[in-house]
PDB file of C-alpha atoms in Angstrom:
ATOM      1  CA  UNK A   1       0.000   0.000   0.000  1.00  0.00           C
ATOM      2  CA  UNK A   2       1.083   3.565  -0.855  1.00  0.00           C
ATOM      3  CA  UNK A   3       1.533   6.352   2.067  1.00  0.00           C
ATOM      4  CA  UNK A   4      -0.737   8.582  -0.322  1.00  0.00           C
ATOM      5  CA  UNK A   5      -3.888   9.201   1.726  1.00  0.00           C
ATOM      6  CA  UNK A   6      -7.121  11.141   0.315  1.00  0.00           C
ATOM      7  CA  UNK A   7     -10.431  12.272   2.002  1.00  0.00           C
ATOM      8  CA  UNK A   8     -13.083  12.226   1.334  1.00  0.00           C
ATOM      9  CA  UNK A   9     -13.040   9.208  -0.872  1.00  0.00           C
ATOM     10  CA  UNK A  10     -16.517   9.712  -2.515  1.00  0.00           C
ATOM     11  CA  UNK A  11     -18.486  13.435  -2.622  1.00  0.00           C
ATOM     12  CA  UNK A  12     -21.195  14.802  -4.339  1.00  0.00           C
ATOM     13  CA  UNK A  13     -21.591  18.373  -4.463  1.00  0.00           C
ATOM     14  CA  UNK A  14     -23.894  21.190  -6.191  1.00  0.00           C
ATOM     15  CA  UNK A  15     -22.543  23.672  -8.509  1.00  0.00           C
ATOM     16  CA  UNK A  16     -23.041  26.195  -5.906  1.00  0.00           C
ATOM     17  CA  UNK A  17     -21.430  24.394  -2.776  1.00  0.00           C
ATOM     18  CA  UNK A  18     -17.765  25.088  -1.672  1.00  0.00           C
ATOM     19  CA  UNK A  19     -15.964  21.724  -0.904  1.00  0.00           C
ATOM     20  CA  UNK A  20     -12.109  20.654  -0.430  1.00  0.00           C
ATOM     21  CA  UNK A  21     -10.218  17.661  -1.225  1.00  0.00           C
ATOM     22  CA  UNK A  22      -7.529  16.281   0.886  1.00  0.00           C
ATOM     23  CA  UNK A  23      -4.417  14.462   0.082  1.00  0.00           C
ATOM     24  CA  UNK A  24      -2.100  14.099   2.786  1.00  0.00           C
ATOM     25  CA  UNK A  25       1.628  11.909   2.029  1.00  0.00           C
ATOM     26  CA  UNK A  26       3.341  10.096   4.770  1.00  0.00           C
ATOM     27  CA  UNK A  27       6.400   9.873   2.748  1.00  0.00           C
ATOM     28  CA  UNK A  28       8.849  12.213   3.739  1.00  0.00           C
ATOM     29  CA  UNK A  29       8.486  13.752  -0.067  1.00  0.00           C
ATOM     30  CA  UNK A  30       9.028  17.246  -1.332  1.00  0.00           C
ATOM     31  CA  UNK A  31       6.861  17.470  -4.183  1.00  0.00           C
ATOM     32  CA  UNK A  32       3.121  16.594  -4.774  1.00  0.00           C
ATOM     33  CA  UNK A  33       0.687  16.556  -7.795  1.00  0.00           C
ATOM     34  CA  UNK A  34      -2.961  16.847  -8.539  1.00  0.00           C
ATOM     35  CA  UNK A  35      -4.178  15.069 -11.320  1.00  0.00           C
ATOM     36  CA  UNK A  36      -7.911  14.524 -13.053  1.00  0.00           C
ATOM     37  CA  UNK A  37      -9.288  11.199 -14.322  1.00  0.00           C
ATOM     38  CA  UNK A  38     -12.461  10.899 -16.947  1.00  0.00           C
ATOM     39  CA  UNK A  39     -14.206   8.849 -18.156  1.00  0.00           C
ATOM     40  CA  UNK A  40     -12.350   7.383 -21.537  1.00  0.00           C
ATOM     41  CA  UNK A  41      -9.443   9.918 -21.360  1.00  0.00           C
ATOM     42  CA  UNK A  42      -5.973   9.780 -20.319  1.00  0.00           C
ATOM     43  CA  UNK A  43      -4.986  11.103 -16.731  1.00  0.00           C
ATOM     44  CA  UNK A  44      -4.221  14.909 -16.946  1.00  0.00           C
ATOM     45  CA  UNK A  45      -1.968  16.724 -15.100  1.00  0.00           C
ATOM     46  CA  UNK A  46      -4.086  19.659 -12.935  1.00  0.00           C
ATOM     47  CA  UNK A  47      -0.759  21.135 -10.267  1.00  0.00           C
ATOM     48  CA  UNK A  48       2.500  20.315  -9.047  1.00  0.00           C
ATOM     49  CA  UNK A  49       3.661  21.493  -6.140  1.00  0.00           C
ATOM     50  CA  UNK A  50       7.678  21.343  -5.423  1.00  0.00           C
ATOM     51  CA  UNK A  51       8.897  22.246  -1.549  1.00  0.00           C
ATOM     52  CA  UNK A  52       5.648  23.830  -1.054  1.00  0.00           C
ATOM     53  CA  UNK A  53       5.828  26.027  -4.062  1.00  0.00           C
ATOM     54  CA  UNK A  54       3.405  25.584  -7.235  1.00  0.00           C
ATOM     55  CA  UNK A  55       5.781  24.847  -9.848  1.00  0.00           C
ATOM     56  CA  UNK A  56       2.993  23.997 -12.735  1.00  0.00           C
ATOM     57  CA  UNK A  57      -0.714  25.124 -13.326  1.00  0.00           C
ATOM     58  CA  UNK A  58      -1.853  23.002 -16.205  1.00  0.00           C
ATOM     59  CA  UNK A  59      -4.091  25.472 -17.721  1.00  0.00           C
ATOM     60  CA  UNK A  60      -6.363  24.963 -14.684  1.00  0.00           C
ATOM     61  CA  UNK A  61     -10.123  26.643 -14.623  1.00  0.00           C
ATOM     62  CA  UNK A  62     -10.161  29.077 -11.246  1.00  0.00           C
ATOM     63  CA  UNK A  63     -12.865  26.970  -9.539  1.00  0.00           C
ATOM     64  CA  UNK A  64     -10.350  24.746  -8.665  1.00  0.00           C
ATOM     65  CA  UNK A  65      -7.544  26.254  -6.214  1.00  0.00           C
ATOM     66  CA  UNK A  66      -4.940  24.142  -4.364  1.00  0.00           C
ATOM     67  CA  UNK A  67      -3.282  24.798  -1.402  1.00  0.00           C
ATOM     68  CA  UNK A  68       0.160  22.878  -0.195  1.00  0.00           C
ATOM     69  CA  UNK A  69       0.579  24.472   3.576  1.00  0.00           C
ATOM     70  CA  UNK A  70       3.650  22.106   3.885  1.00  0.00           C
ATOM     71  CA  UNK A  71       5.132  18.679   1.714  1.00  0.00           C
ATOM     72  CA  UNK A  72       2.555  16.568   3.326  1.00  0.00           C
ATOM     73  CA  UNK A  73      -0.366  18.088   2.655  1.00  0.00           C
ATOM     74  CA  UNK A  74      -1.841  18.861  -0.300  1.00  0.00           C
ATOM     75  CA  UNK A  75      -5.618  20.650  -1.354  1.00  0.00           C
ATOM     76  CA  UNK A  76      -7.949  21.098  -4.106  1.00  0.00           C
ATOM     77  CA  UNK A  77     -10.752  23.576  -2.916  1.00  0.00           C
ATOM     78  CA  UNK A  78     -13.796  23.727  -5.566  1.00  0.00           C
ATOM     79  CA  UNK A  79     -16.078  26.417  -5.879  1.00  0.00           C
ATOM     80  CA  UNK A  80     -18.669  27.150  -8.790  1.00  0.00           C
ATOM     81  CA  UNK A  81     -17.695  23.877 -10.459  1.00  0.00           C
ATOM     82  CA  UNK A  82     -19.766  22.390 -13.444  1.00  0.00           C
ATOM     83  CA  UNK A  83     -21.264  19.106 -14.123  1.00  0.00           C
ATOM     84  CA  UNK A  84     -18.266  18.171 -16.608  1.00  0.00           C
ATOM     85  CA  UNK A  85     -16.207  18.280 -13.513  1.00  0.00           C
ATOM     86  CA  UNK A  86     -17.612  14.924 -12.335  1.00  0.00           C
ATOM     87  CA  UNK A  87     -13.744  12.763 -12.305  1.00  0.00           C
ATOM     88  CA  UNK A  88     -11.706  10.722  -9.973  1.00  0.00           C
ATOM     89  CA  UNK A  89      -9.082  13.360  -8.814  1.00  0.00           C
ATOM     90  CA  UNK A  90      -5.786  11.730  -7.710  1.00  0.00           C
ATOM     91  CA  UNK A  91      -3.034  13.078  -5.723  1.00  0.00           C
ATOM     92  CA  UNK A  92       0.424  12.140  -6.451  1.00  0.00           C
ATOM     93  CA  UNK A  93       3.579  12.362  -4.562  1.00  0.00           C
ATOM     94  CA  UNK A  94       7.335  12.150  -4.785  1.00  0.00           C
ATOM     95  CA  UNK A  95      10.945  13.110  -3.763  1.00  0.00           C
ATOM     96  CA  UNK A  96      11.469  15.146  -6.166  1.00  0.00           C
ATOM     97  CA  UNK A  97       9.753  16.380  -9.520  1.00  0.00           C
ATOM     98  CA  UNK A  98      12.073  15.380 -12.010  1.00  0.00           C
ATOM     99  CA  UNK A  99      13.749  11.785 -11.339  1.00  0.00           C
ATOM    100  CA  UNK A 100      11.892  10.396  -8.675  1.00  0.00           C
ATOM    101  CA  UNK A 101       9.045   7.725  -9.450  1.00  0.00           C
ATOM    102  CA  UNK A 102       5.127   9.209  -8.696  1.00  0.00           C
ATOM    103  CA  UNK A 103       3.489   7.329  -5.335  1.00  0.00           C
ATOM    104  CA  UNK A 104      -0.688   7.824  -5.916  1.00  0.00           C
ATOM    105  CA  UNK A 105      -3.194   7.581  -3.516  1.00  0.00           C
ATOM    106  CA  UNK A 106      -6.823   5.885  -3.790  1.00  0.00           C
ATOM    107  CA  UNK A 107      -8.362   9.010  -4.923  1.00  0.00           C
ATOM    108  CA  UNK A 108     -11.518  11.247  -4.625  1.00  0.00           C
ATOM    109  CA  UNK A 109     -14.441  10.113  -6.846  1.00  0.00           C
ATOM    110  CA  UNK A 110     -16.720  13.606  -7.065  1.00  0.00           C
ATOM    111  CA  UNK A 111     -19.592  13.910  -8.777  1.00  0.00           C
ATOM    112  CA  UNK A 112     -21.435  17.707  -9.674  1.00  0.00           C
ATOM    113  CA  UNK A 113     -24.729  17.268  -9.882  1.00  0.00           C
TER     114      UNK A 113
ATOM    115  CA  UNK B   1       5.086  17.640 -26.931  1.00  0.00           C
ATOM    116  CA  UNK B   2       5.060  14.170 -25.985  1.00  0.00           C
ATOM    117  CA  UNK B   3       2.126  11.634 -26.574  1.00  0.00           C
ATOM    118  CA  UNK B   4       2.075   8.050 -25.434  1.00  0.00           C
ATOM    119  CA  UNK B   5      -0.587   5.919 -27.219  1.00  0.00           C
ATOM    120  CA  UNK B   6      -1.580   2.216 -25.981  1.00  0.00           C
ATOM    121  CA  UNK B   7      -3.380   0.251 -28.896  1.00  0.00           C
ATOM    122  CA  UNK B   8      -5.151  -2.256 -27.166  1.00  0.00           C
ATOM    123  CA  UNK B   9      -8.117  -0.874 -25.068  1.00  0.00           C
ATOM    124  CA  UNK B  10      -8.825  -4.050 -23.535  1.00  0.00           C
ATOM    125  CA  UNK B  11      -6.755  -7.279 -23.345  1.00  0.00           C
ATOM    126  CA  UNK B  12      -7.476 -10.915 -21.670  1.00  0.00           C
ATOM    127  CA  UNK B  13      -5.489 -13.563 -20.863  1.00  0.00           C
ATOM    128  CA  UNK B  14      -6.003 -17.167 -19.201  1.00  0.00           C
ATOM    129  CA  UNK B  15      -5.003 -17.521 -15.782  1.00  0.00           C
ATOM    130  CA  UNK B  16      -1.201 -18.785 -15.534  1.00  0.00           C
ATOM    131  CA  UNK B  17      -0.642 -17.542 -19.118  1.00  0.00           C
ATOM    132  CA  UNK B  18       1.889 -14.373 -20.385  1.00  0.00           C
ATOM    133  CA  UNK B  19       0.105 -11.464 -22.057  1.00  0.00           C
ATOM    134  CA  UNK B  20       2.337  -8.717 -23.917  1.00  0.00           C
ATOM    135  CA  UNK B  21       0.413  -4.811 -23.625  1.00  0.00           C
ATOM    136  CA  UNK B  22       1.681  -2.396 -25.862  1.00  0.00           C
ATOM    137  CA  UNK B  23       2.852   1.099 -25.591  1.00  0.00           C
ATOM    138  CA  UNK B  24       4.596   3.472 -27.837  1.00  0.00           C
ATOM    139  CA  UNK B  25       5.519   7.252 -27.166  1.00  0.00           C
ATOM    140  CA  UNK B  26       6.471  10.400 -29.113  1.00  0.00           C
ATOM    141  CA  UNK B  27       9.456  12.244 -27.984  1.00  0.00           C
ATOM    142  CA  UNK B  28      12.488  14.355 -29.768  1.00  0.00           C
ATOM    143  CA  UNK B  29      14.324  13.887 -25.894  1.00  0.00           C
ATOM    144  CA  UNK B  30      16.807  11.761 -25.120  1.00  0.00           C
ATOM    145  CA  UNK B  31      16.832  11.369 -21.602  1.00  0.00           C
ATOM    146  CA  UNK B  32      13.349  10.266 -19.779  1.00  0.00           C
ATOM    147  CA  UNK B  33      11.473   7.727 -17.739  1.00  0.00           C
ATOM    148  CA  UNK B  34       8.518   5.213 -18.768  1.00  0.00           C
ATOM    149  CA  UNK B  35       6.610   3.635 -16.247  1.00  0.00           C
ATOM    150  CA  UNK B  36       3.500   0.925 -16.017  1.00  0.00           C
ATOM    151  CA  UNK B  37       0.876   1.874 -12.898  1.00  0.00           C
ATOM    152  CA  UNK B  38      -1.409  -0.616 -12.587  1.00  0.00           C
ATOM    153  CA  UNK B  39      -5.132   0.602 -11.658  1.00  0.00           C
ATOM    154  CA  UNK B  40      -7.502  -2.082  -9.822  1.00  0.00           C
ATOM    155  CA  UNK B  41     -11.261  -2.022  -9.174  1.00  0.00           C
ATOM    156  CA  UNK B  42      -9.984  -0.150  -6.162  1.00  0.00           C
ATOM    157  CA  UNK B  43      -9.160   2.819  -7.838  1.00  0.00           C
ATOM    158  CA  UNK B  44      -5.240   2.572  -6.562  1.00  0.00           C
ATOM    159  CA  UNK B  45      -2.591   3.388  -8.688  1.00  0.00           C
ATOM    160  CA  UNK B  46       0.469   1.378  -8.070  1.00  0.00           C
ATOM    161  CA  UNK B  47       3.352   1.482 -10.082  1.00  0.00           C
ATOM    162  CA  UNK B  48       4.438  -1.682 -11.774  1.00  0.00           C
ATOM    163  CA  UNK B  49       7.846  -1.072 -13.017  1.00  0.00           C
ATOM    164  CA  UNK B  50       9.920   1.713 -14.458  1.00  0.00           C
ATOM    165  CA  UNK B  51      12.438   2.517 -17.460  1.00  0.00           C
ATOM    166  CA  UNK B  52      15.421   4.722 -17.776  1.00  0.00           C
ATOM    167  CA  UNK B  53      15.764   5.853 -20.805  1.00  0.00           C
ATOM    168  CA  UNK B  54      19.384   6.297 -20.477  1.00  0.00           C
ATOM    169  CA  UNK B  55      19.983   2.113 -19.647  1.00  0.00           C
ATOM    170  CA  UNK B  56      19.704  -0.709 -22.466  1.00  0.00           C
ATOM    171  CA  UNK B  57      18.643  -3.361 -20.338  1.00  0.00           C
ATOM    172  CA  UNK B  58      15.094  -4.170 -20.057  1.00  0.00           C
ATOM    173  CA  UNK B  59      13.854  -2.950 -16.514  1.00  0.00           C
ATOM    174  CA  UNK B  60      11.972  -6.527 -14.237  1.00  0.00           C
ATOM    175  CA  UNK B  61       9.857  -6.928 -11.638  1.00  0.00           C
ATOM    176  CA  UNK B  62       9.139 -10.794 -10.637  1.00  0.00           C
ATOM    177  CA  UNK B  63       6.720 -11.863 -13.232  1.00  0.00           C
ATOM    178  CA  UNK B  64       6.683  -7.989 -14.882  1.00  0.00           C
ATOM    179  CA  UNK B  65       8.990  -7.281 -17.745  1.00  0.00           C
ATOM    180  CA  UNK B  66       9.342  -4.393 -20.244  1.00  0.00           C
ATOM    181  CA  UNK B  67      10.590  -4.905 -24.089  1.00  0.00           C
ATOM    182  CA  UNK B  68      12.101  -1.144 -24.289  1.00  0.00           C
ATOM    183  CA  UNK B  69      12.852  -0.535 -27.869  1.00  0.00           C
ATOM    184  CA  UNK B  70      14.062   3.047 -27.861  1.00  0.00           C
ATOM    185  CA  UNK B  71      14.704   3.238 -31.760  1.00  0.00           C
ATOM    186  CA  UNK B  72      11.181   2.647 -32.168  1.00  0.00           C
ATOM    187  CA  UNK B  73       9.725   4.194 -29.052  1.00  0.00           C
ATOM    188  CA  UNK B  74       8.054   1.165 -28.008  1.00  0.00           C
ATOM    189  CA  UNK B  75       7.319   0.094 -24.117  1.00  0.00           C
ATOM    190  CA  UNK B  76       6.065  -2.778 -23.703  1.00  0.00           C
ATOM    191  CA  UNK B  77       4.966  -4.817 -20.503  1.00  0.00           C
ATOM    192  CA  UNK B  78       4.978  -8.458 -20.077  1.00  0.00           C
ATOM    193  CA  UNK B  79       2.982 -10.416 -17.468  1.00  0.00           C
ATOM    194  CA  UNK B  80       4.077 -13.865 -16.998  1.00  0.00           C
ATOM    195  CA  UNK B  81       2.190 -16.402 -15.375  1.00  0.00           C
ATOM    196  CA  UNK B  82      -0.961 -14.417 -14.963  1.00  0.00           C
ATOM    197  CA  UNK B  83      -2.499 -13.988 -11.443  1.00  0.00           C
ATOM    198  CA  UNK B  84      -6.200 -13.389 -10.695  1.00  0.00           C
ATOM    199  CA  UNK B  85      -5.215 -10.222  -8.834  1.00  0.00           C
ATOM    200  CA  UNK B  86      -3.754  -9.088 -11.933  1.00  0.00           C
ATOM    201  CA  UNK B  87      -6.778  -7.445 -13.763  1.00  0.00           C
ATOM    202  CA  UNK B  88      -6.777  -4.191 -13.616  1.00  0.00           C
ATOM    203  CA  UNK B  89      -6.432  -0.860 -15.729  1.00  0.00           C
ATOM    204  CA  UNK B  90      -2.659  -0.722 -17.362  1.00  0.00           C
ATOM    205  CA  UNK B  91      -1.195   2.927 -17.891  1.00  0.00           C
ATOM    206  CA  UNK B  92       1.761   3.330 -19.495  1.00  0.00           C
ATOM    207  CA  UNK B  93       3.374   6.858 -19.022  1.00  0.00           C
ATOM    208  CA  UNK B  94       6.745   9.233 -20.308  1.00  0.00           C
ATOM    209  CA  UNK B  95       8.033  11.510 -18.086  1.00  0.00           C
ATOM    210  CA  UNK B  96      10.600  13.897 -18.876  1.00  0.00           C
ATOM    211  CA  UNK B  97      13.561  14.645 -17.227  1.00  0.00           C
ATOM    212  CA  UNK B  98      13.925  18.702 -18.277  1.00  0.00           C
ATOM    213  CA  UNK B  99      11.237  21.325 -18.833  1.00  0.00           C
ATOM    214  CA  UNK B 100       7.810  19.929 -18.440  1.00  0.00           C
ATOM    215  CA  UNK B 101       8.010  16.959 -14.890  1.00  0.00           C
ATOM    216  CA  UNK B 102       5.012  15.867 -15.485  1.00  0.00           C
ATOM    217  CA  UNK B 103       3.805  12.209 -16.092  1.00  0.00           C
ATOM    218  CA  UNK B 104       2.126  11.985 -19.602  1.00  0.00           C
ATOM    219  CA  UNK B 105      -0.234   8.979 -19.282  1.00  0.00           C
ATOM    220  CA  UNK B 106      -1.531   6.793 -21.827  1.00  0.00           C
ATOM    221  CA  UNK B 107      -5.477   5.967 -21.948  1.00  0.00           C
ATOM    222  CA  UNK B 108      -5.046   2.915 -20.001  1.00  0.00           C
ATOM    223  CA  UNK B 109      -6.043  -1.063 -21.344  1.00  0.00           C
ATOM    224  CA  UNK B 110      -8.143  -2.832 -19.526  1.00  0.00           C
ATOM    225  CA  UNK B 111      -6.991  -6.447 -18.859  1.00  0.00           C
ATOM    226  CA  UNK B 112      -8.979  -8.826 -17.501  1.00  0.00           C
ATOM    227  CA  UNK B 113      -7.826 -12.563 -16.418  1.00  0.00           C
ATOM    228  CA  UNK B 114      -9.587 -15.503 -17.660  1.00  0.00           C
ATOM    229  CA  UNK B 115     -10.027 -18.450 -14.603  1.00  0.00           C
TER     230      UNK B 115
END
């Protein structure tokens, strides 16, 4: 098993409500990742934080904003979103974001109705 | 940029058998990873085994093996003696070692393990 943990495993929200994924790593790694997973298309790439410091924003709508307070914790906090949202979002984690092999955990399964 | 393209959507294999998935990848780089996660019912991503560009020999994990052709960008995984617990989603992925550091995924193949 990985030492990628995620809460809440399942939500359902409005497109009105405020909600916020966690993803905490018991690792000891510097760098973390959000990623997005639909239906029929490859994972995509959402943030990547490095030492606490965003280091990528993959062309990322503004109703979703992360927040990395230190290297084990990592947040996705959606606002406004829109039905097409609906994914499995996965946080990632490693030593370091450019040799160092990706750890994921279960995931958040979130669905907008 | 780079793409990574897996050609078989869904694969099966008898139990106790050894089924080859395909991947192949666009890249003008020289230097990079590949990797195989494996994805089960349970939604967990766990990496199977990973590829330095950089080394010739052919990266293995117990019954997991990779055919890395580099001339022809081609990553292949090999299961040998196929396992039950082995169905799940198979991702292969590139990740670069300058610029961009993130993981380009392919879209997955399902494989599913015949009793």
């Amino acid at each position: 098993e990985t030492g990628v943990t995620q809460t809440p495993r399942h939500l359902v929200m409005g497109m009105t409500n405020k909600k916020s994924l966690k993803c905490e790593q018991h690792l000891g790694h510097n760098a973390m990742y959000w990623y997005k997973q639909s239906a029929k298309k490859p994972l995509e790439l959402m943030f990547v934080y490095s030492l606490e410091e965003r280091v990528e924003n993959n062309s990322v709508p503004s109703r979703f904003s992360p927040e990395c307070p230190n290297s084990s914790h990592l947040f996705l906090h959606l606002h406004t979103l829109q039905p097409e949202d609906s994914a499995l979002y996965l946080c990632a984690s490693s030593q370091d974001t450019v040799r160092e092999t990706q750890y994921f955990g279960p995931g958040t399964r979130l669905l907008v109705l | 940029a780079q793409t990574v393209t897996q050609s078989q959507p869904e694969m099966s294999v008898q139990e106790a058998e050894t089924v080859t998935l395909s991947c192949t990848y666009d890249t003008s780089e020289s230097d990079y990873y590949l990797f195989w996660y494996k994805q089960p019912p349970s939604r967990q991503m766990i990496l199977v085994i990973r590829q330095e560009a950089y080394k010739q020999q052919n990266a293995t994990e117990n019954r997991f093996s990779v055919n890395f052709q580099k001339a022809a960008k081609s990553f292949s995984l090999k299961i040998s003696d196929s396992q039950l617990g082995d169905a799940a989603m198979y991702f292969c992925a590139y990740r670069s070692v300058s610029g961009a550091q993130k993981l380009v995924f392919g879209q997955g193949t399902r494989l599913t393990i015949n009793p």
